[in-house]
Tab-separated table of C-alpha atoms in Angstrom:
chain	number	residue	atom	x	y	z
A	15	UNK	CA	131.696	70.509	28.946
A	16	UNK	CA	128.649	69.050	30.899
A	17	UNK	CA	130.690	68.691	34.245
A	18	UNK	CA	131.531	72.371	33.980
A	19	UNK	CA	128.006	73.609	33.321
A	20	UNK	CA	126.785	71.455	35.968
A	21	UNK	CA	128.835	73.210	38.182
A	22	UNK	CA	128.514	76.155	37.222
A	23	UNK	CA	124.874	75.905	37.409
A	24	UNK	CA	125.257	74.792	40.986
A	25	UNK	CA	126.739	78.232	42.054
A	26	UNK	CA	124.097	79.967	40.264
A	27	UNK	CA	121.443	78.055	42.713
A	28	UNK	CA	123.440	79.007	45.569
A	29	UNK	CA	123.739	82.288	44.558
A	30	UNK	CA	119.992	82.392	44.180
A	31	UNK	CA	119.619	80.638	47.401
A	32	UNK	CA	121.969	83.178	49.004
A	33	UNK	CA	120.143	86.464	47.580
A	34	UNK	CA	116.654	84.652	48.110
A	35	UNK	CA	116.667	83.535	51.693
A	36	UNK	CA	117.486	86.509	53.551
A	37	UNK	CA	114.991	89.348	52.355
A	38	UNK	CA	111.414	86.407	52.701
A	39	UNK	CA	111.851	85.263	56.571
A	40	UNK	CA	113.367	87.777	58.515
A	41	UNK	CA	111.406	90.898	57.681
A	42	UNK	CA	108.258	88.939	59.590
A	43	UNK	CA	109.509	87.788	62.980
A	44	UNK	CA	111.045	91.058	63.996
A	45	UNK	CA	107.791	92.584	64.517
A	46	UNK	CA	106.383	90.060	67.272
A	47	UNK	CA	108.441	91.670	70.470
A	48	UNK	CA	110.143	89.256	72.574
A	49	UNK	CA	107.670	87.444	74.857
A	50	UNK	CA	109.730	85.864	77.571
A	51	UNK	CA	110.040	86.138	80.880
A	52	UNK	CA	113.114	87.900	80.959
A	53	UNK	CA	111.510	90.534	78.979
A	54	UNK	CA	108.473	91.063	80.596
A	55	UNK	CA	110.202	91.464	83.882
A	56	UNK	CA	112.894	93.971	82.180
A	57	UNK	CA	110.271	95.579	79.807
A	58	UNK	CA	107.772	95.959	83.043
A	59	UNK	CA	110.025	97.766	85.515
A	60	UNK	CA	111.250	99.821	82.802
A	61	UNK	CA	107.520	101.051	82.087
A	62	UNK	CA	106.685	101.204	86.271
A	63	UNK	CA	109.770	103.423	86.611
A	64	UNK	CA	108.648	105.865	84.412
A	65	UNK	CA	105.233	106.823	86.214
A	66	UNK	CA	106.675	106.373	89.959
A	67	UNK	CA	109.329	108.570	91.454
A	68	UNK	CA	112.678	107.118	90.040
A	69	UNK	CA	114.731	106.359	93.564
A	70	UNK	CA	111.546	104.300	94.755
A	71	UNK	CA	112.015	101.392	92.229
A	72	UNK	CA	115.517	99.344	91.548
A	73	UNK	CA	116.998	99.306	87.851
A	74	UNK	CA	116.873	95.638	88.220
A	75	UNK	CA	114.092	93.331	88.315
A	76	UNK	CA	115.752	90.300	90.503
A	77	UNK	CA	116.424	93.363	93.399
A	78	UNK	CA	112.435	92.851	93.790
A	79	UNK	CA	112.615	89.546	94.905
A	80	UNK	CA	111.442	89.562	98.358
A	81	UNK	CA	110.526	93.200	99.020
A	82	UNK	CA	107.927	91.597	100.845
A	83	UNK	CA	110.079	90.719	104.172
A	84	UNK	CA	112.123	93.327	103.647
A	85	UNK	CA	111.692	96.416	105.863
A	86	UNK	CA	113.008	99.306	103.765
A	87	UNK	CA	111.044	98.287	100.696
A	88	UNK	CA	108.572	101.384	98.997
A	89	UNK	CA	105.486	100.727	98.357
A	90	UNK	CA	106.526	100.761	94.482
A	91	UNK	CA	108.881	98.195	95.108
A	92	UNK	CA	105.922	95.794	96.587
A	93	UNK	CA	103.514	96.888	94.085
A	94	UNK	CA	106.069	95.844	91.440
A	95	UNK	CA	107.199	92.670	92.965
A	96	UNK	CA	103.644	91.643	93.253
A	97	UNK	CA	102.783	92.498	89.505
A	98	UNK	CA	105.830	91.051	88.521
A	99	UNK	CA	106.242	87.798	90.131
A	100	UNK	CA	103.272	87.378	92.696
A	101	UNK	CA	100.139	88.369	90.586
A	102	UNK	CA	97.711	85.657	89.845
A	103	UNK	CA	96.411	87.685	86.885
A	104	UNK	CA	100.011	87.575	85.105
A	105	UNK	CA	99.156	90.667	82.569
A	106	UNK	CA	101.211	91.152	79.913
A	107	UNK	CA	102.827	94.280	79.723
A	108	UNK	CA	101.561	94.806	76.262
A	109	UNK	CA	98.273	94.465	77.936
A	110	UNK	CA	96.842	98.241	78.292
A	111	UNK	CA	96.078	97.752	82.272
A	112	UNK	CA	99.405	96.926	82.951
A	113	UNK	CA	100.017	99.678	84.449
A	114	UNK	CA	96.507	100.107	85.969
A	115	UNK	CA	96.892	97.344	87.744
A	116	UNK	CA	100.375	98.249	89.026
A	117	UNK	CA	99.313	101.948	90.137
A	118	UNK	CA	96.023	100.656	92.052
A	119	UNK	CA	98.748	98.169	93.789
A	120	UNK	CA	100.612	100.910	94.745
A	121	UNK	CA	97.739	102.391	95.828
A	122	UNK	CA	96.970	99.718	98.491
A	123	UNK	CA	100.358	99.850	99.842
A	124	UNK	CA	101.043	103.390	100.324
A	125	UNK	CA	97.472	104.859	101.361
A	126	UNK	CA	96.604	102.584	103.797
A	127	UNK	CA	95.173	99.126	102.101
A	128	UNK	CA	98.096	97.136	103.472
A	129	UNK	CA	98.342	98.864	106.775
A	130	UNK	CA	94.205	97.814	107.250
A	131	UNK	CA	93.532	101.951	107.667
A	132	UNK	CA	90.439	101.430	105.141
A	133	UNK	CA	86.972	101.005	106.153
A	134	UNK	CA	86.679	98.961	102.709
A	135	UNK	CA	88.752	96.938	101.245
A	136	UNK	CA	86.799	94.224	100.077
A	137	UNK	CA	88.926	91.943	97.565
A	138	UNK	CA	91.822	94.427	97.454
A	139	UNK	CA	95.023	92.658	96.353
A	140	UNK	CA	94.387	88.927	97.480
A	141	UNK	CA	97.948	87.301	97.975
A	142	UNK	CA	96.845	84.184	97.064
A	143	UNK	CA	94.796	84.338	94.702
A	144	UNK	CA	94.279	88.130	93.627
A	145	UNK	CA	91.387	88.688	91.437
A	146	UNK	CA	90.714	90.913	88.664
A	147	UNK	CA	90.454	94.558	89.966
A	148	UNK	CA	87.132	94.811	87.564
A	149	UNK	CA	85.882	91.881	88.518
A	150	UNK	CA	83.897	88.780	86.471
A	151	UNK	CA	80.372	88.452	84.921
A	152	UNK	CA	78.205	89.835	87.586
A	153	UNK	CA	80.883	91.575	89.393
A	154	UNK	CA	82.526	89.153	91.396
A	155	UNK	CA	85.949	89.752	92.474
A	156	UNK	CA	85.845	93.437	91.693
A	157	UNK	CA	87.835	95.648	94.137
A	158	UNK	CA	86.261	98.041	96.258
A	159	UNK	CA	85.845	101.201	94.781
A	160	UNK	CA	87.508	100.410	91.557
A	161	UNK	CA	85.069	100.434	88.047
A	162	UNK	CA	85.948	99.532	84.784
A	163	UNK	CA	84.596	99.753	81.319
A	164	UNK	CA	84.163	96.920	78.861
A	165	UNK	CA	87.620	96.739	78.025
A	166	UNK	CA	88.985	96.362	81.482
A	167	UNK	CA	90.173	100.319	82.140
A	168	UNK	CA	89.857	101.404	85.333
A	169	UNK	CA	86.827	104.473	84.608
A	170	UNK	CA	85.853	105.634	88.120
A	171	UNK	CA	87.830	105.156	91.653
A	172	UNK	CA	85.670	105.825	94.055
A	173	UNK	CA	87.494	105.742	97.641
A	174	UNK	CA	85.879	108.707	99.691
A	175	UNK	CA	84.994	108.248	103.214
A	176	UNK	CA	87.061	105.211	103.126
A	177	UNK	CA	90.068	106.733	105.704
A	178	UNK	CA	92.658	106.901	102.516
A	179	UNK	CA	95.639	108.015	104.426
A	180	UNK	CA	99.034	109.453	102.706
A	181	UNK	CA	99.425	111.652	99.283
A	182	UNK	CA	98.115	111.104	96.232
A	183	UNK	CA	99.810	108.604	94.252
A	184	UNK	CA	101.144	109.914	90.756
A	185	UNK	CA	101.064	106.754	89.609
A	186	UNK	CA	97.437	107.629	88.680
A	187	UNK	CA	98.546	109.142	85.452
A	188	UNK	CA	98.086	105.343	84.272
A	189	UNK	CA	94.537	105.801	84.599
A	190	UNK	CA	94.127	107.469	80.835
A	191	UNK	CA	90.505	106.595	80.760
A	192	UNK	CA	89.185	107.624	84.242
A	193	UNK	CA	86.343	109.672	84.465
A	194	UNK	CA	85.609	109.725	88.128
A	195	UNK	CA	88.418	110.365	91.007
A	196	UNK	CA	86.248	110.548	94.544
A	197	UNK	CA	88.675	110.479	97.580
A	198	UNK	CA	86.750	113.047	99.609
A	199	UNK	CA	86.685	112.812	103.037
A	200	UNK	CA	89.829	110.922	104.182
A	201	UNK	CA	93.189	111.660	105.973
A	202	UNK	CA	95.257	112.340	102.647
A	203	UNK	CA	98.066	114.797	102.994
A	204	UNK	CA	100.855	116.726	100.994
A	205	UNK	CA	100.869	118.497	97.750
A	206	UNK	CA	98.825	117.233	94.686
A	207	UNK	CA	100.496	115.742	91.998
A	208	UNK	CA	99.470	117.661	88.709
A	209	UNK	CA	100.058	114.505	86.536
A	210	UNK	CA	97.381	112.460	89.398
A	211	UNK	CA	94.621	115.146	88.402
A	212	UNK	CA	95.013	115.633	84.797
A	213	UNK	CA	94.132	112.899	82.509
A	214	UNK	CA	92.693	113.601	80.055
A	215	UNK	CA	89.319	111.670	80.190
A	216	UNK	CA	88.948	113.334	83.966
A	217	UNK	CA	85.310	114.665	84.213
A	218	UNK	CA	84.667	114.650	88.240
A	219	UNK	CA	87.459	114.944	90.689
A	220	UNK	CA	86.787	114.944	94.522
A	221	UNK	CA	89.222	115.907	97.006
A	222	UNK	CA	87.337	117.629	99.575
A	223	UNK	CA	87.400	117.406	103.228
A	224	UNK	CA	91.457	115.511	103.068
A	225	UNK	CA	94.645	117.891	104.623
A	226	UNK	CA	96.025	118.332	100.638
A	227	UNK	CA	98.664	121.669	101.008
A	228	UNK	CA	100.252	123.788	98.357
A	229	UNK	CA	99.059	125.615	95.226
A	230	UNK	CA	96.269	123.735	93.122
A	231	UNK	CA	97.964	123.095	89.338
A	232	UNK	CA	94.463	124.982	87.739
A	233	UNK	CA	95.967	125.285	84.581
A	234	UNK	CA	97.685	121.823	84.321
A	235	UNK	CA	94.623	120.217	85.189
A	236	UNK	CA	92.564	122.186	82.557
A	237	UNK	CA	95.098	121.998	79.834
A	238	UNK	CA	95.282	117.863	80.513
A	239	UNK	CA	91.746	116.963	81.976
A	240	UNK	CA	89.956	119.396	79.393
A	241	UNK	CA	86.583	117.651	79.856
A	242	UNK	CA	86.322	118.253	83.516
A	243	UNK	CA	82.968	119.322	84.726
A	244	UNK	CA	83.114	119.298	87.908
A	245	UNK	CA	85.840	119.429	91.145
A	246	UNK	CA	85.442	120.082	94.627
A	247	UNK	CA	88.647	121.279	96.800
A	248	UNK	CA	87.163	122.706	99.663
A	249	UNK	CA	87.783	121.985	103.402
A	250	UNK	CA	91.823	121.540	102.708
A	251	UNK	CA	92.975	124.514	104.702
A	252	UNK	CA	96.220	124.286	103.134
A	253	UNK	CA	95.339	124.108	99.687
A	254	UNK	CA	95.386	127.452	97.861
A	255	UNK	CA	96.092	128.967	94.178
A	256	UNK	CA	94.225	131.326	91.806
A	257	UNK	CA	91.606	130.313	89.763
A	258	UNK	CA	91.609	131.190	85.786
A	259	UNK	CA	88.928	132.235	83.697
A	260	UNK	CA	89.075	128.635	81.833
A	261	UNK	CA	87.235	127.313	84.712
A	262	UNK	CA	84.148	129.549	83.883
A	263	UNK	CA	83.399	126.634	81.720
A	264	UNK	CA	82.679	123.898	84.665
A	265	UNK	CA	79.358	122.866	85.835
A	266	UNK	CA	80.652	123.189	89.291
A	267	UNK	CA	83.263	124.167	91.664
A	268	UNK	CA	83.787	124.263	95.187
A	269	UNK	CA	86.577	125.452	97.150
A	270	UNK	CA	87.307	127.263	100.433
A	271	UNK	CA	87.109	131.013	100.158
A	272	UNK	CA	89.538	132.410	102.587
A	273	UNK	CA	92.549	130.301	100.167
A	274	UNK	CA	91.947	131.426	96.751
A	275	UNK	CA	92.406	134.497	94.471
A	276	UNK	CA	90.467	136.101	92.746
A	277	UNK	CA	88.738	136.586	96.238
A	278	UNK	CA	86.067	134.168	95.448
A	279	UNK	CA	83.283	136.064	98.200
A	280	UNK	CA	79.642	136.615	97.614
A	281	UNK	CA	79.119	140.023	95.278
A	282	UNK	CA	77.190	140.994	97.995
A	283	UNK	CA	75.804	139.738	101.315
A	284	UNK	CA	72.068	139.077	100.321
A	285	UNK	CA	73.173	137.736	96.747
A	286	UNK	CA	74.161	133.787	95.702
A	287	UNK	CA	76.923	134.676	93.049
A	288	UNK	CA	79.963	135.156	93.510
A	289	UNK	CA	82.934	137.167	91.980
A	290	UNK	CA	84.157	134.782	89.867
A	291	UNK	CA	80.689	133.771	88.372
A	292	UNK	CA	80.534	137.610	88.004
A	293	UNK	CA	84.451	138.198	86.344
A	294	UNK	CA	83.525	134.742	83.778
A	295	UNK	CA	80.355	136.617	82.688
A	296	UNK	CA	81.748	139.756	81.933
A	297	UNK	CA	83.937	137.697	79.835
A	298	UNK	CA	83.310	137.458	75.767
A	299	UNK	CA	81.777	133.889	76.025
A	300	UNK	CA	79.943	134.812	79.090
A	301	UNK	CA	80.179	131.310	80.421
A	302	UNK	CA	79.655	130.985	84.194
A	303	UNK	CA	79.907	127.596	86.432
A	304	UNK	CA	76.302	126.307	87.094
A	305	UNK	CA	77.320	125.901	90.466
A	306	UNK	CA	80.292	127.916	91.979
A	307	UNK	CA	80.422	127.587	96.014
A	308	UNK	CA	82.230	129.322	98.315
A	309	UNK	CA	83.343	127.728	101.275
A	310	UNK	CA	83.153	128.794	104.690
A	311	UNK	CA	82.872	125.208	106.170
A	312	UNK	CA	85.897	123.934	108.431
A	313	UNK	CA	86.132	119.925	107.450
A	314	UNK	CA	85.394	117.097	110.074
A	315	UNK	CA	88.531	114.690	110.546
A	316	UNK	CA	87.216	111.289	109.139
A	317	UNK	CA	87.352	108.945	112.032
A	318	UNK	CA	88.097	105.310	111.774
A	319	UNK	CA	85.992	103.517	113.754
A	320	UNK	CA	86.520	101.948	116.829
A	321	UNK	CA	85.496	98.299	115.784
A	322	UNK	CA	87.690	98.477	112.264
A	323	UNK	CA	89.701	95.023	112.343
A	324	UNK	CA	92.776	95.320	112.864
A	325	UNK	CA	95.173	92.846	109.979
A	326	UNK	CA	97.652	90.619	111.240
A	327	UNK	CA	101.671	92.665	110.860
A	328	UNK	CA	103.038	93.216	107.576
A	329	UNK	CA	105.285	94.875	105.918
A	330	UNK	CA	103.523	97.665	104.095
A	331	UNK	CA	106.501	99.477	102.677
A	332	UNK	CA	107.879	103.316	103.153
A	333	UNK	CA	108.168	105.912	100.978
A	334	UNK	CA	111.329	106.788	99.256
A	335	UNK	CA	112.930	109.536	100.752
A	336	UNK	CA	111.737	113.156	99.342
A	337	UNK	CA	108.119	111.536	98.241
């Protein structure tokens, strides 16, 4: 009788306690992602590998571990060590400059911050105690040519002038909310990475007076950076490509004449507009540039000068083989 129900009534609580438990607690934690160590270090390489070339970064995060005395380390493998394991800032890699951080780094090591090439490099990646690339109230700390918006995204790199050596980074596609790219008049070489040039808040981009070489991506760029206003290529003898109609819509352009189709030459010798101005407004919106320049200018190496201190030996990493 009473034993039995007793019983029984027992496995009906632990049948209740079985069904209960398992649908209130476990549908909560599973959202929070892991936060360890171990998974910011996995988690963070995984997300560097996917913006840098993939032979110039390990699969594993302990093969990091000392790229800084080792002499065939990449740049992206000291970048990502020092993000990783060195950084005084310690960013989260849900934090969104992650990655901002991580492709200025690279940056410094592969155009010439490490190697003390730049004029300016005032607070650029401090090994002891690296600050924050934006900078504190009043600005103090901020890297040289590096500004930020409220929220800590990089908004404007300004590094022309400054003897940037090496190609473009494409690690710059991290920079989703710059506005401003001004590395005009410096010793950068090679081709231009498209995905470097084309973000999609892009408004000004600067690459005059450098040794950049191949075809200019005029359609990538437009298609990603569809807000840019204004870009100057000019004085890159090198550097060639044809320019579409959906640059009529820029406030200005500059390139070299001799290295881009349409023929971009004066209409005629006593007039100021050119024959693109003249094709974009013969076009249905009859939208022209505001300022379209042709180039006849041969660029002045950028020299560094004489009295630039020179930084004590380090290892500075080189590029992975193809980039």
């Amino acid at each position: 009788g009473g034993g039995g129900s007793g019983e029984e009534g027992g496995e009906n609580l632990k049948t209740v306690v079985q069904t209960r438990a398992p649908t209130m607690s476990p549908s909560m934690t599973p959202t929070l992602a892991p936060t360890g160590t171990g998974y910011r270090l996995t988690t963070g390489l995984a997300m560097m590998k996917e913006i840098s070339p993939s032979i110039a970064l390990p699969n594993n995060p302990e093969a990091l571990k000392g790229a800084k005395t080792r002499s065939g380390s990449t740049p992206q493998m000291l970048a990502a060590e020092f993000i990783l394991y060195d950084d005084a800032q310690k960013l989260s890699v849900r934090d969104p400059t992650f990655l901002e951080r991580y492709a200025l780094a690279v940056f410094y090591y592969a155009n010439g911050g490490c190697s003390g090439d730049w004029i300016t490099r005032t607070n650029w990646m401090d090994p002891d105690n690296a600050t924050n690339h934006c900078g504190v109230a009043g600005g103090d700390g901020k890297w040289h040519g590096v500004f930020c918006n409220l929220q800590g995204r990089v908004t404007e790199v300004k590094m022309n002038g400054n003897y940037v050596t090496w190609k473009l980074p494409k690690e710059f596609v991290a920079f989703t909310e710059l506005s401003t790219l001004e590395v005009s008049d410096n010793r950068m070489v090679g081709e231009l990475p498209s995905e470097a040039i084309s973000m999609p808040k892009l408004f000004t981009l600067l690459l005059n007076n450098n040794d950049f070489e191949g075809v200019f991506p005029f359609d990538v760029v437009k298609q990603g950076a569809a807000s840019l206003d204004t870009l100057w290529i000019q004085e890159n003898s090198q550097l060639s490509g044809r320019v579409p109609t959906s640059f009529c819509s820029l406030g200005s352009i500059t390139l070299d004449c001799a290295n881009f189709l349409p023929q971009p030459v004066y209409v005629s010798p006593d007039s100021s507009e050119t024959t693109f101005v003249a094709d974009c407004k013969a076009e249905p919106e009859g939208i022209s540039p505001r300022e379209y320049t042709c180039n006849t200018e041969v660029g002045v190496p950028v020299e560094k000068p004489a009295d630039a201190p020179v930084p004590a030996p380090r290892i500075c990493g080189s590029p992975a083989a193809g980039t």
